[in-house]
Amino acid sequence: ALAEKISATLEVDYRVATLGHLQRGGSPTARDRLLAARLGDAAVRGLVRGDPAVALGEQRGEVVQVPIEQAVGKDLPPVDELLSLMDRLAR
């Protein structure tokens, strides 16, 4: 497979790790499966159209495309801010 070809080419040891749903937080919900199907469909349609490099996501219930440069360039909120929000919501 791919890992073996990379190992042979680079002459390095490799290990393949397949994470199951439990390691990622449990089995996917119906919403997870629907979102995956919608994002997959949008990705294939974008490839067929020849869309440039984009990131796909969901915003307000709709699948959206964002230029990859814009998606990776976004600043994320500071961790302290997120922890504070989680603390407030947990009360």
PDB file of C-alpha atoms in Angstrom:
ATOM      1  CA  ALA A   1       0.000   0.000   0.000  1.00  0.00           C
ATOM      2  CA  LEU A   2       0.983   3.655   0.109  1.00  0.00           C
ATOM      3  CA  ALA A   3       2.804   3.392   3.443  1.00  0.00           C
ATOM      4  CA  GLU A   4       4.974   0.567   2.096  1.00  0.00           C
ATOM      5  CA  LYS A   5       5.905   2.573  -1.012  1.00  0.00           C
ATOM      6  CA  ILE A   6       6.831   5.583   1.114  1.00  0.00           C
ATOM      7  CA  SER A   7       8.882   3.378   3.428  1.00  0.00           C
ATOM      8  CA  ALA A   8      10.745   1.804   0.510  1.00  0.00           C
ATOM      9  CA  THR A   9      11.393   5.148  -1.157  1.00  0.00           C
ATOM     10  CA  LEU A  10      12.510   7.002   1.968  1.00  0.00           C
ATOM     11  CA  GLU A  11      14.081   3.967   3.647  1.00  0.00           C
ATOM     12  CA  VAL A  12      12.330   4.645   6.957  1.00  0.00           C
ATOM     13  CA  ASP A  13      10.248   2.502   9.272  1.00  0.00           C
ATOM     14  CA  TYR A  14       6.538   3.186   9.306  1.00  0.00           C
ATOM     15  CA  ARG A  15       3.459   2.365  11.310  1.00  0.00           C
ATOM     16  CA  VAL A  16      -0.133   2.654  10.237  1.00  0.00           C
ATOM     17  CA  ALA A  17      -2.661   3.715  12.862  1.00  0.00           C
ATOM     18  CA  THR A  18      -6.361   3.634  12.117  1.00  0.00           C
ATOM     19  CA  LEU A  19      -8.395   5.542  14.665  1.00  0.00           C
ATOM     20  CA  GLY A  20     -11.798   4.104  15.367  1.00  0.00           C
ATOM     21  CA  HIS A  21     -14.866   6.116  16.265  1.00  0.00           C
ATOM     22  CA  LEU A  22     -14.441   5.337  19.967  1.00  0.00           C
ATOM     23  CA  GLN A  23     -11.016   6.979  19.986  1.00  0.00           C
ATOM     24  CA  ARG A  24     -12.544  10.051  18.382  1.00  0.00           C
ATOM     25  CA  GLY A  25     -15.427  10.299  20.821  1.00  0.00           C
ATOM     26  CA  GLY A  26     -17.900   7.546  19.977  1.00  0.00           C
ATOM     27  CA  SER A  27     -19.954   6.344  17.060  1.00  0.00           C
ATOM     28  CA  PRO A  28     -21.067   8.911  14.493  1.00  0.00           C
ATOM     29  CA  THR A  29     -24.564  10.265  14.936  1.00  0.00           C
ATOM     30  CA  ALA A  30     -27.125  10.561  12.149  1.00  0.00           C
ATOM     31  CA  ARG A  31     -26.184  14.254  11.912  1.00  0.00           C
ATOM     32  CA  ASP A  32     -22.483  13.329  11.556  1.00  0.00           C
ATOM     33  CA  ARG A  33     -23.320  10.905   8.743  1.00  0.00           C
ATOM     34  CA  LEU A  34     -25.543  13.425   6.968  1.00  0.00           C
ATOM     35  CA  LEU A  35     -22.898  16.148   7.198  1.00  0.00           C
ATOM     36  CA  ALA A  36     -20.259  13.741   5.857  1.00  0.00           C
ATOM     37  CA  ALA A  37     -22.515  12.859   2.915  1.00  0.00           C
ATOM     38  CA  ARG A  38     -23.262  16.516   2.166  1.00  0.00           C
ATOM     39  CA  LEU A  39     -19.599  17.551   2.364  1.00  0.00           C
ATOM     40  CA  GLY A  40     -18.541  14.582   0.227  1.00  0.00           C
ATOM     41  CA  ASP A  41     -21.160  15.440  -2.384  1.00  0.00           C
ATOM     42  CA  ALA A  42     -20.045  19.087  -2.454  1.00  0.00           C
ATOM     43  CA  ALA A  43     -16.393  18.032  -2.741  1.00  0.00           C
ATOM     44  CA  VAL A  44     -17.056  15.761  -5.729  1.00  0.00           C
ATOM     45  CA  ARG A  45     -19.221  18.371  -7.460  1.00  0.00           C
ATOM     46  CA  GLY A  46     -16.463  20.947  -6.916  1.00  0.00           C
ATOM     47  CA  LEU A  47     -13.846  18.637  -8.409  1.00  0.00           C
ATOM     48  CA  VAL A  48     -16.041  17.966 -11.457  1.00  0.00           C
ATOM     49  CA  ARG A  49     -16.524  21.721 -11.946  1.00  0.00           C
ATOM     50  CA  GLY A  50     -12.784  22.278 -11.605  1.00  0.00           C
ATOM     51  CA  ASP A  51     -13.102  24.553  -8.584  1.00  0.00           C
ATOM     52  CA  PRO A  52      -9.756  25.762  -7.237  1.00  0.00           C
ATOM     53  CA  ALA A  53      -8.438  24.655  -3.826  1.00  0.00           C
ATOM     54  CA  VAL A  54     -11.204  25.212  -1.309  1.00  0.00           C
ATOM     55  CA  ALA A  55     -12.153  24.170   2.191  1.00  0.00           C
ATOM     56  CA  LEU A  56     -15.681  22.908   2.730  1.00  0.00           C
ATOM     57  CA  GLY A  57     -17.647  23.404   5.898  1.00  0.00           C
ATOM     58  CA  GLU A  58     -21.068  24.046   7.304  1.00  0.00           C
ATOM     59  CA  GLN A  59     -22.324  27.502   8.179  1.00  0.00           C
ATOM     60  CA  ARG A  60     -25.858  28.161   9.384  1.00  0.00           C
ATOM     61  CA  GLY A  61     -26.911  24.719   8.161  1.00  0.00           C
ATOM     62  CA  GLU A  62     -25.588  25.226   4.618  1.00  0.00           C
ATOM     63  CA  VAL A  63     -22.492  23.716   3.004  1.00  0.00           C
ATOM     64  CA  VAL A  64     -20.087  26.520   2.128  1.00  0.00           C
ATOM     65  CA  GLN A  65     -16.847  26.771   0.161  1.00  0.00           C
ATOM     66  CA  VAL A  66     -14.007  29.003   1.305  1.00  0.00           C
ATOM     67  CA  PRO A  67     -10.691  29.544  -0.508  1.00  0.00           C
ATOM     68  CA  ILE A  68      -8.116  27.365   1.225  1.00  0.00           C
ATOM     69  CA  GLU A  69      -5.870  30.369   1.910  1.00  0.00           C
ATOM     70  CA  GLN A  70      -8.694  32.056   3.793  1.00  0.00           C
ATOM     71  CA  ALA A  71      -9.546  28.910   5.762  1.00  0.00           C
ATOM     72  CA  VAL A  72      -6.011  28.229   6.995  1.00  0.00           C
ATOM     73  CA  GLY A  73      -5.262  31.899   7.613  1.00  0.00           C
ATOM     74  CA  LYS A  74      -8.046  32.441  10.144  1.00  0.00           C
ATOM     75  CA  ASP A  75      -7.022  33.225  13.681  1.00  0.00           C
ATOM     76  CA  LEU A  76      -8.661  30.977  16.231  1.00  0.00           C
ATOM     77  CA  PRO A  77      -9.943  32.361  19.519  1.00  0.00           C
ATOM     78  CA  PRO A  78      -7.451  32.107  22.369  1.00  0.00           C
ATOM     79  CA  VAL A  79      -7.707  28.871  24.341  1.00  0.00           C
ATOM     80  CA  ASP A  80      -8.451  30.819  27.544  1.00  0.00           C
ATOM     81  CA  GLU A  81     -11.474  32.389  25.856  1.00  0.00           C
ATOM     82  CA  LEU A  82     -12.796  28.982  24.804  1.00  0.00           C
ATOM     83  CA  LEU A  83     -12.230  27.504  28.262  1.00  0.00           C
ATOM     84  CA  SER A  84     -14.073  30.428  29.823  1.00  0.00           C
ATOM     85  CA  LEU A  85     -16.990  29.911  27.430  1.00  0.00           C
ATOM     86  CA  MET A  86     -17.114  26.193  28.229  1.00  0.00           C
ATOM     87  CA  ASP A  87     -17.109  26.963  31.943  1.00  0.00           C
ATOM     88  CA  ARG A  88     -20.015  29.416  31.579  1.00  0.00           C
ATOM     89  CA  LEU A  89     -22.036  26.985  29.461  1.00  0.00           C
ATOM     90  CA  ALA A  90     -21.454  24.091  31.863  1.00  0.00           C
ATOM     91  CA  ARG A  91     -23.104  25.923  34.766  1.00  0.00           C
TER      92      ARG A  91
END
